[in-house]
Structure formats: structure tokens, C-alpha cells
mmCIF file of N, CA and C in Angstrom:
data_model
loop_
_atom_site.group_PDB
_atom_site.id
_atom_site.type_symbol
_atom_site.label_atom_id
_atom_site.label_comp_id
_atom_site.label_asym_id
_atom_site.label_seq_id
_atom_site.Cartn_x
_atom_site.Cartn_y
_atom_site.Cartn_z
ATOM 1 N N GLN O 1 50.971 147.371 300.864
ATOM 2 C CA GLN O 1 49.739 146.662 301.686
ATOM 3 C C GLN O 1 49.939 145.369 302.339
ATOM 4 N N VAL O 2 50.359 145.192 303.475
ATOM 5 C CA VAL O 2 50.634 144.334 303.790
ATOM 6 C C VAL O 2 49.619 143.065 303.949
ATOM 7 N N GLN O 3 49.488 141.909 303.023
ATOM 8 C CA GLN O 3 48.905 140.923 302.837
ATOM 9 C C GLN O 3 48.730 139.987 303.071
ATOM 10 N N LEU O 4 47.550 139.017 303.818
ATOM 11 C CA LEU O 4 48.137 137.183 303.869
ATOM 12 C C LEU O 4 47.671 136.677 303.416
ATOM 13 N N VAL O 5 48.315 135.687 302.800
ATOM 14 C CA VAL O 5 48.127 134.671 302.172
ATOM 15 C C VAL O 5 47.631 133.113 302.666
ATOM 16 N N GLU O 6 46.832 132.176 303.246
ATOM 17 C CA GLU O 6 46.208 131.395 303.447
ATOM 18 C C GLU O 6 46.233 129.501 302.856
ATOM 19 N N SER O 7 47.327 129.047 302.560
ATOM 20 C CA SER O 7 46.466 127.616 302.194
ATOM 21 C C SER O 7 47.192 126.513 302.746
ATOM 22 N N GLY O 8 46.409 125.770 303.053
ATOM 23 C CA GLY O 8 46.329 123.722 302.938
ATOM 24 C C GLY O 8 44.941 123.755 303.739
ATOM 25 N N GLY O 9 44.102 124.123 303.985
ATOM 26 C CA GLY O 9 42.359 123.540 303.937
ATOM 27 C C GLY O 9 42.139 122.627 302.734
ATOM 28 N N GLY O 10 41.066 121.599 303.826
ATOM 29 C CA GLY O 10 40.735 120.424 302.609
ATOM 30 C C GLY O 10 39.864 120.206 303.876
ATOM 31 N N LEU O 11 39.795 118.727 303.098
ATOM 32 C CA LEU O 11 38.970 117.960 304.305
ATOM 33 C C LEU O 11 40.002 116.728 304.897
ATOM 34 N N VAL O 12 39.183 115.926 306.166
ATOM 35 C CA VAL O 12 40.279 115.202 306.506
ATOM 36 C C VAL O 12 39.701 114.357 307.141
ATOM 37 N N GLN O 13 40.087 112.892 307.477
ATOM 38 C CA GLN O 13 38.799 112.678 308.666
ATOM 39 C C GLN O 13 39.604 112.596 309.709
ATOM 40 N N ALA O 14 38.256 112.103 310.931
ATOM 41 C CA ALA O 14 38.923 112.548 312.204
ATOM 42 C C ALA O 14 39.787 111.220 312.467
ATOM 43 N N GLY O 15 41.043 112.301 313.215
ATOM 44 C CA GLY O 15 42.274 112.160 313.991
ATOM 45 C C GLY O 15 43.701 112.073 312.956
ATOM 46 N N GLY O 16 43.111 112.703 311.517
ATOM 47 C CA GLY O 16 44.151 112.712 310.434
ATOM 48 C C GLY O 16 44.477 113.755 310.948
ATOM 49 N N SER O 17 45.657 114.537 309.957
ATOM 50 C CA SER O 17 46.284 116.017 309.858
ATOM 51 C C SER O 17 46.045 116.813 308.923
ATOM 52 N N LEU O 18 46.398 117.757 309.089
ATOM 53 C CA LEU O 18 46.543 118.939 308.500
ATOM 54 C C LEU O 18 47.918 119.840 308.103
ATOM 55 N N ARG O 19 48.898 120.596 307.768
ATOM 56 C CA ARG O 19 49.355 121.712 307.957
ATOM 57 C C ARG O 19 48.861 123.055 307.130
ATOM 58 N N LEU O 20 48.451 123.623 307.988
ATOM 59 C CA LEU O 20 47.991 125.211 307.429
ATOM 60 C C LEU O 20 49.238 126.205 307.221
ATOM 61 N N SER O 21 49.518 126.836 306.437
ATOM 62 C CA SER O 21 50.474 127.844 306.162
ATOM 63 C C SER O 21 49.907 129.007 305.406
ATOM 64 N N CYS O 22 51.159 130.317 306.186
ATOM 65 C CA CYS O 22 50.788 131.859 306.006
ATOM 66 C C CYS O 22 51.438 132.376 305.447
ATOM 67 N N ALA O 23 51.260 133.122 304.385
ATOM 68 C CA ALA O 23 52.851 133.961 303.709
ATOM 69 C C ALA O 23 52.263 135.512 304.103
ATOM 70 N N ALA O 24 53.460 135.981 304.874
ATOM 71 C CA ALA O 24 52.964 137.884 304.916
ATOM 72 C C ALA O 24 53.727 138.344 303.418
ATOM 73 N N SER O 25 53.387 139.107 302.771
ATOM 74 C CA SER O 25 53.904 140.240 301.796
ATOM 75 C C SER O 25 53.566 141.313 301.689
ATOM 76 N N GLY O 26 54.399 142.637 301.365
ATOM 77 C CA GLY O 26 54.858 143.451 301.503
ATOM 78 C C GLY O 26 55.952 144.566 301.800
ATOM 79 N N SER O 27 55.407 145.759 301.962
ATOM 80 C CA SER O 27 56.584 146.709 302.155
ATOM 81 C C SER O 27 56.829 146.379 303.751
ATOM 82 N N ILE O 28 57.314 144.952 304.413
ATOM 83 C CA ILE O 28 57.190 144.203 305.689
ATOM 84 C C ILE O 28 58.839 145.191 306.431
ATOM 85 N N PHE O 29 58.702 145.898 307.835
ATOM 86 C CA PHE O 29 59.704 146.189 308.294
ATOM 87 C C PHE O 29 59.946 144.893 309.576
ATOM 88 N N SER O 30 59.288 144.858 309.954
ATOM 89 C CA SER O 30 59.020 143.755 310.717
ATOM 90 C C SER O 30 57.400 143.015 311.519
ATOM 91 N N ILE O 31 57.550 141.550 311.522
ATOM 92 C CA ILE O 31 56.833 141.527 312.301
ATOM 93 C C ILE O 31 56.680 140.583 313.590
ATOM 94 N N ASN O 32 55.677 141.184 314.355
ATOM 95 C CA ASN O 32 56.042 141.081 316.119
ATOM 96 C C ASN O 32 55.086 139.553 316.299
ATOM 97 N N ALA O 33 54.511 139.386 315.885
ATOM 98 C CA ALA O 33 53.460 138.190 315.803
ATOM 99 C C ALA O 33 52.546 137.878 314.720
ATOM 100 N N MET O 34 52.055 136.598 315.102
ATOM 101 C CA MET O 34 51.434 135.651 313.510
ATOM 102 C C MET O 34 50.949 134.888 314.272
ATOM 103 N N GLY O 35 49.495 134.395 314.043
ATOM 104 C CA GLY O 35 48.294 133.373 314.616
ATOM 105 C C GLY O 35 47.468 132.917 313.738
ATOM 106 N N TRP O 36 46.774 131.932 314.774
ATOM 107 C CA TRP O 36 45.578 131.878 313.879
ATOM 108 C C TRP O 36 44.451 131.744 314.175
ATOM 109 N N TYR O 37 43.562 131.999 313.702
ATOM 110 C CA TYR O 37 42.320 131.952 314.807
ATOM 111 C C TYR O 37 41.106 131.181 313.240
ATOM 112 N N ARG O 38 40.263 130.791 314.106
ATOM 113 C CA ARG O 38 39.035 130.324 313.283
ATOM 114 C C ARG O 38 37.221 130.574 314.195
ATOM 115 N N GLN O 39 36.662 130.132 312.860
ATOM 116 C CA GLN O 39 35.110 130.757 313.235
ATOM 117 C C GLN O 39 34.721 129.378 312.615
ATOM 118 N N ALA O 40 33.895 128.885 313.204
ATOM 119 C CA ALA O 40 32.896 127.893 312.639
ATOM 120 C C ALA O 40 31.470 128.813 312.837
ATOM 121 N N PRO O 41 30.936 128.058 311.481
ATOM 122 C CA PRO O 41 28.921 128.041 311.197
ATOM 123 C C PRO O 41 28.389 128.802 312.603
ATOM 124 N N GLY O 42 28.469 129.855 312.664
ATOM 125 C CA GLY O 42 26.765 130.643 313.324
ATOM 126 C C GLY O 42 27.867 130.751 315.195
ATOM 127 N N LYS O 43 29.446 130.209 314.865
ATOM 128 C CA LYS O 43 29.837 130.378 316.535
ATOM 129 C C LYS O 43 31.107 132.222 316.091
ATOM 130 N N GLN O 44 31.426 132.144 317.111
ATOM 131 C CA GLN O 44 32.183 133.869 317.392
ATOM 132 C C GLN O 44 33.733 133.538 316.978
ATOM 133 N N ARG O 45 34.468 134.159 316.682
ATOM 134 C CA ARG O 45 35.813 133.829 315.853
ATOM 135 C C ARG O 45 36.463 133.803 317.111
ATOM 136 N N GLU O 46 37.812 132.296 317.508
ATOM 137 C CA GLU O 46 38.438 132.400 318.677
ATOM 138 C C GLU O 46 40.058 132.156 317.957
ATOM 139 N N LEU O 47 40.253 132.516 319.031
ATOM 140 C CA LEU O 47 41.865 132.081 319.051
ATOM 141 C C LEU O 47 41.882 130.784 319.014
ATOM 142 N N VAL O 48 43.120 130.606 317.994
ATOM 143 C CA VAL O 48 43.634 129.080 318.339
ATOM 144 C C VAL O 48 44.701 128.736 318.911
ATOM 145 N N ALA O 49 45.889 130.201 317.790
ATOM 146 C CA ALA O 49 47.107 129.854 318.281
ATOM 147 C C ALA O 49 47.645 131.097 318.419
ATOM 148 N N THR O 50 49.252 131.048 318.775
ATOM 149 C CA THR O 50 49.556 132.271 318.286
ATOM 150 C C THR O 50 51.525 132.195 318.385
ATOM 151 N N ILE O 51 51.989 133.176 317.886
ATOM 152 C CA ILE O 51 53.753 132.896 317.789
ATOM 153 C C ILE O 51 54.217 134.223 318.129
ATOM 154 N N THR O 52 55.441 134.896 318.738
ATOM 155 C CA THR O 52 55.964 135.944 318.624
ATOM 156 C C THR O 52 57.319 135.488 317.561
ATOM 157 N N SER O 53 57.999 136.450 317.529
ATOM 158 C CA SER O 53 59.012 136.638 316.079
ATOM 159 C C SER O 53 60.465 136.326 316.937
ATOM 160 N N GLY O 54 60.248 135.754 318.608
ATOM 161 C CA GLY O 54 61.079 135.147 319.239
ATOM 162 C C GLY O 54 60.912 133.955 319.362
ATOM 163 N N GLY O 55 59.347 133.456 318.955
ATOM 164 C CA GLY O 55 59.218 131.974 319.847
ATOM 165 C C GLY O 55 58.649 131.403 320.009
ATOM 166 N N SER O 56 57.558 132.762 321.434
ATOM 167 C CA SER O 56 56.916 132.393 322.491
ATOM 168 C C SER O 56 55.771 132.146 321.797
ATOM 169 N N THR O 57 55.211 131.011 322.047
ATOM 170 C CA THR O 57 53.619 130.972 321.579
ATOM 171 C C THR O 57 52.819 129.883 323.180
ATOM 172 N N ASN O 58 51.126 130.186 323.050
ATOM 173 C CA ASN O 58 50.384 130.215 322.782
ATOM 174 C C ASN O 58 49.018 129.347 322.477
ATOM 175 N N TYR O 59 48.478 128.557 323.076
ATOM 176 C CA TYR O 59 47.607 127.644 322.359
ATOM 177 C C TYR O 59 46.284 128.016 323.156
ATOM 178 N N ALA O 60 44.932 127.663 322.511
ATOM 179 C CA ALA O 60 43.883 127.174 322.945
ATOM 180 C C ALA O 60 43.821 125.830 324.128
ATOM 181 N N ASP O 61 43.119 126.233 325.245
ATOM 182 C CA ASP O 61 43.005 124.507 325.715
ATOM 183 C C ASP O 61 42.384 123.762 325.170
ATOM 184 N N SER O 62 41.724 123.961 323.837
ATOM 185 C CA SER O 62 40.908 122.277 323.074
ATOM 186 C C SER O 62 42.132 122.048 322.205
ATOM 187 N N VAL O 63 43.073 122.635 322.028
ATOM 188 C CA VAL O 63 43.872 122.359 321.302
ATOM 189 C C VAL O 63 44.973 121.890 321.323
ATOM 190 N N LYS O 64 45.738 122.237 322.749
ATOM 191 C CA LYS O 64 46.873 122.045 323.556
ATOM 192 C C LYS O 64 47.294 120.546 323.112
ATOM 193 N N GLY O 65 48.520 120.331 322.650
ATOM 194 C CA GLY O 65 48.868 118.900 322.436
ATOM 195 C C GLY O 65 48.534 117.948 321.403
ATOM 196 N N ARG O 66 47.737 118.955 320.493
ATOM 197 C CA ARG O 66 47.038 118.173 319.451
ATOM 198 C C ARG O 66 47.857 119.456 317.752
ATOM 199 N N PHE O 67 47.910 120.473 318.086
ATOM 200 C CA PHE O 67 48.066 121.638 318.073
ATOM 201 C C PHE O 67 49.825 121.990 317.358
ATOM 202 N N THR O 68 50.265 122.235 316.841
ATOM 203 C CA THR O 68 51.991 122.920 316.730
ATOM 204 C C THR O 68 51.707 124.452 315.949
ATOM 205 N N ILE O 69 52.338 125.588 316.279
ATOM 206 C CA ILE O 69 52.381 126.856 315.511
ATOM 207 C C ILE O 69 53.999 127.272 315.308
ATOM 208 N N SER O 70 54.063 127.431 314.066
ATOM 209 C CA SER O 70 55.280 127.594 314.262
ATOM 210 C C SER O 70 55.682 128.626 312.677
ATOM 211 N N ARG O 71 56.962 129.536 312.714
ATOM 212 C CA ARG O 71 57.409 130.260 311.885
ATOM 213 C C ARG O 71 58.507 130.658 311.626
ATOM 214 N N ASP O 72 58.627 130.617 309.982
ATOM 215 C CA ASP O 72 59.794 131.095 309.588
ATOM 216 C C ASP O 72 60.026 132.772 309.431
ATOM 217 N N ASN O 73 61.185 133.419 310.086
ATOM 218 C CA ASN O 73 60.970 134.768 310.041
ATOM 219 C C ASN O 73 61.567 135.505 308.966
ATOM 220 N N ALA O 74 62.354 134.254 308.639
ATOM 221 C CA ALA O 74 62.662 134.925 307.192
ATOM 222 C C ALA O 74 62.006 135.389 305.952
ATOM 223 N N LYS O 75 61.048 134.211 306.123
ATOM 224 C CA LYS O 75 60.302 133.712 305.415
ATOM 225 C C LYS O 75 58.787 134.865 305.251
ATOM 226 N N ASN O 76 58.430 135.363 306.278
ATOM 227 C CA ASN O 76 57.457 135.643 307.134
ATOM 228 C C ASN O 76 56.501 134.912 306.970
ATOM 229 N N THR O 77 56.284 134.014 307.101
ATOM 230 C CA THR O 77 55.378 132.736 307.256
ATOM 231 C C THR O 77 55.290 132.213 308.407
ATOM 232 N N VAL O 78 54.156 131.439 308.855
ATOM 233 C CA VAL O 78 53.323 130.980 309.842
ATOM 234 C C VAL O 78 52.959 129.852 309.441
ATOM 235 N N TYR O 79 52.757 128.993 310.177
ATOM 236 C CA TYR O 79 52.353 126.748 309.710
ATOM 237 C C TYR O 79 51.356 126.428 311.300
ATOM 238 N N LEU O 80 50.724 125.862 311.114
ATOM 239 C CA LEU O 80 49.621 125.171 312.029
ATOM 240 C C LEU O 80 49.912 123.999 311.434
ATOM 241 N N GLN O 81 50.632 122.973 312.547
ATOM 242 C CA GLN O 81 50.678 121.976 312.129
ATOM 243 C C GLN O 81 49.673 121.009 313.342
ATOM 244 N N MET O 82 48.010 120.673 312.625
ATOM 245 C CA MET O 82 47.355 120.161 312.832
ATOM 246 C C MET O 82 47.128 118.654 313.315
ATOM 247 N N ASN O 83 46.595 118.076 314.365
ATOM 248 C CA ASN O 83 46.893 116.727 314.221
ATOM 249 C C ASN O 83 45.807 115.825 315.136
ATOM 250 N N SER O 84 45.402 115.169 314.779
ATOM 251 C CA SER O 84 44.345 114.142 315.750
ATOM 252 C C SER O 84 43.447 115.101 315.545
ATOM 253 N N LEU O 85 43.039 115.626 314.563
ATOM 254 C CA LEU O 85 41.709 116.369 314.538
ATOM 255 C C LEU O 85 40.233 115.437 314.787
ATOM 256 N N LYS O 86 39.742 116.711 315.302
ATOM 257 C CA LYS O 86 38.161 116.802 315.379
ATOM 258 C C LYS O 86 37.242 116.619 314.172
ATOM 259 N N PRO O 87 35.776 116.596 314.754
ATOM 260 C CA PRO O 87 35.102 117.003 313.695
ATOM 261 C C PRO O 87 34.697 118.518 313.934
ATOM 262 N N GLU O 88 35.211 118.394 315.136
ATOM 263 C CA GLU O 88 34.664 120.310 315.895
ATOM 264 C C GLU O 88 35.593 121.000 315.920
ATOM 265 N N ASP O 89 36.738 120.607 314.955
ATOM 266 C CA ASP O 89 37.716 121.524 314.767
ATOM 267 C C ASP O 89 37.189 122.468 312.948
ATOM 268 N N THR O 90 36.136 121.339 312.897
ATOM 269 C CA THR O 90 35.468 122.013 311.132
ATOM 270 C C THR O 90 35.200 123.342 311.873
ATOM 271 N N ALA O 91 36.026 124.565 310.682
ATOM 272 C CA ALA O 91 36.019 125.959 310.873
ATOM 273 C C ALA O 91 36.686 126.580 309.785
ATOM 274 N N VAL O 92 36.446 127.948 309.506
ATOM 275 C CA VAL O 92 37.617 128.886 308.323
ATOM 276 C C VAL O 92 38.333 128.909 309.550
ATOM 277 N N TYR O 93 39.868 128.543 309.032
ATOM 278 C CA TYR O 93 40.687 129.179 309.558
ATOM 279 C C TYR O 93 41.663 130.759 309.260
ATOM 280 N N TYR O 94 41.340 131.388 310.036
ATOM 281 C CA TYR O 94 42.320 132.869 309.583
ATOM 282 C C TYR O 94 43.642 133.175 309.874
ATOM 283 N N CYS O 95 44.587 133.712 309.491
ATOM 284 C CA CYS O 95 46.239 133.506 309.800
ATOM 285 C C CYS O 95 46.039 135.367 310.037
ATOM 286 N N TYR O 96 46.792 135.754 310.608
ATOM 287 C CA TYR O 96 46.709 136.780 311.615
ATOM 288 C C TYR O 96 48.687 137.494 311.846
ATOM 289 N N ALA O 97 48.595 138.756 311.723
ATOM 290 C CA ALA O 97 49.957 139.204 311.959
ATOM 291 C C ALA O 97 50.067 140.943 312.714
ATOM 292 N N GLU O 98 50.504 141.292 313.099
ATOM 293 C CA GLU O 98 50.577 142.533 313.384
ATOM 294 C C GLU O 98 52.794 142.775 313.159
ATOM 295 N N GLY O 99 52.696 143.765 313.047
ATOM 296 C CA GLY O 99 53.394 144.460 312.548
ATOM 297 C C GLY O 99 54.332 145.833 312.086
ATOM 298 N N SER O 100 55.133 146.005 311.911
ATOM 299 C CA SER O 100 55.637 147.277 311.448
ATOM 300 C C SER O 100 55.454 147.326 309.806
ATOM 301 N N SER O 101 55.611 148.157 308.656
ATOM 302 C CA SER O 101 55.585 148.253 307.186
ATOM 303 C C SER O 101 55.878 149.736 307.262
ATOM 304 N N GLY O 102 56.270 150.176 305.188
ATOM 305 C CA GLY O 102 56.810 151.114 305.422
ATOM 306 C C GLY O 102 55.785 152.193 305.315
ATOM 307 N N GLU O 103 54.539 152.100 305.326
ATOM 308 C CA GLU O 103 53.253 152.275 305.014
ATOM 309 C C GLU O 103 53.276 152.974 306.397
ATOM 310 N N VAL O 104 52.953 151.930 307.697
ATOM 311 C CA VAL O 104 52.604 152.037 308.990
ATOM 312 C C VAL O 104 53.236 152.321 310.061
ATOM 313 N N ARG O 105 53.569 152.615 311.104
ATOM 314 C CA ARG O 105 54.665 152.529 312.501
ATOM 315 C C ARG O 105 53.607 150.669 312.919
ATOM 316 N N TYR O 106 52.550 150.477 313.086
ATOM 317 C CA TYR O 106 52.179 149.451 313.048
ATOM 318 C C TYR O 106 50.715 148.651 312.607
ATOM 319 N N PHE O 107 50.655 147.614 312.108
ATOM 320 C CA PHE O 107 49.401 146.848 310.764
ATOM 321 C C PHE O 107 49.632 145.751 312.006
ATOM 322 N N GLU O 108 48.152 145.492 311.679
ATOM 323 C CA GLU O 108 47.352 144.432 311.981
ATOM 324 C C GLU O 108 46.707 143.761 310.740
ATOM 325 N N VAL O 109 47.012 142.825 310.174
ATOM 326 C CA VAL O 109 46.144 142.036 308.955
ATOM 327 C C VAL O 109 45.225 140.810 309.630
ATOM 328 N N TRP O 110 44.794 140.296 308.094
ATOM 329 C CA TRP O 110 44.190 139.059 307.984
ATOM 330 C C TRP O 110 43.967 138.538 306.972
ATOM 331 N N GLY O 111 44.364 137.199 307.103
ATOM 332 C CA GLY O 111 43.911 136.407 305.599
ATOM 333 C C GLY O 111 42.552 136.284 305.364
ATOM 334 N N GLN O 112 42.451 135.711 304.392
ATOM 335 C CA GLN O 112 40.965 135.583 303.724
ATOM 336 C C GLN O 112 40.407 134.048 304.539
ATOM 337 N N GLY O 113 41.179 133.858 304.946
ATOM 338 C CA GLY O 113 40.844 132.159 305.306
ATOM 339 C C GLY O 113 40.752 131.068 304.823
ATOM 340 N N THR O 114 41.440 129.740 305.204
ATOM 341 C CA THR O 114 41.242 128.710 304.470
ATOM 342 C C THR O 114 40.112 127.642 305.436
ATOM 343 N N LEU O 115 39.189 126.777 304.441
ATOM 344 C CA LEU O 115 38.185 125.412 304.939
ATOM 345 C C LEU O 115 38.888 124.606 305.053
ATOM 346 N N VAL O 116 38.853 124.054 306.751
ATOM 347 C CA VAL O 116 39.099 123.019 307.427
ATOM 348 C C VAL O 116 38.157 122.404 307.395
ATOM 349 N N THR O 117 37.640 120.996 307.094
ATOM 350 C CA THR O 117 36.542 120.342 307.361
ATOM 351 C C THR O 117 36.512 119.122 307.727
ATOM 352 N N VAL O 118 36.304 118.295 309.057
ATOM 353 C CA VAL O 118 37.315 117.048 309.402
ATOM 354 C C VAL O 118 36.099 116.359 309.813
ATOM 355 N N SER O 119 35.542 115.440 309.130
ATOM 356 C CA SER O 119 34.529 113.992 309.097
ATOM 357 C C SER O 119 34.360 113.228 309.838
ATOM 358 N N SER O 120 33.691 112.337 310.396
ATOM 359 C CA SER O 120 33.657 111.238 311.535
ATOM 360 C C SER O 120 34.080 110.307 310.725
#
């Protein structure tokens, strides 16, 4: 079974930075894409950023110019560098991955989430 483990969340002041990490493990054949979503209290889960194995990226308009997604394919790990953080960035951030494994031709998995809190 493919599993995702996130780390790097915490408390930071507005204007500060954090880097989130997400490592995939299991009988992975390939990962086509990974990404980050976030969910604030009482709000719907929303896409933050995604990246393909080839390096193509896309970002939510609200984080463009502030967040950078990157990946290390050899380690099956994705990162989210978050700069110029704002209080409205406060949310639980979830890692996402899709690909092929030894169990199924196609999988979609989510991490357990890591909390990011940005204070004023």
C-alpha cells in the first residue's frame, strides 16, 4: 500500500517562511504527479499546487509568486516552499500523489495532513 507522510508544518509569523515535505513509500512503480491541497476550518479543501514527474507545475492564484512546489523523483518526495506567509494561509495542508504501484495500475493517495498556522 502506498502511503504519504507530510512534515514541516508549524507556527510562523506573517511574512515568514515554512517548507513542507511529503515522502511517498510502498510498492511504487511510478508517480505521475504530486501536489498540495489545504483545508481551513469550515472551508472546502482547495488545490494549492501540483507538479508532474516531468516538472510541470501549476498554482492557485492566491499563492502564485509566494509558494514554490518542487520534487525529488528519486526519493518520491515533494516539497512546498512557502514564503511571505499570510494569516489566510492558515490551514491543514494535505499531500497528494497519483501513479502506479505493485498493487494497482492507478492509485490516488492522501497524506494525513500537517497544520500550518500563520499569526498576525
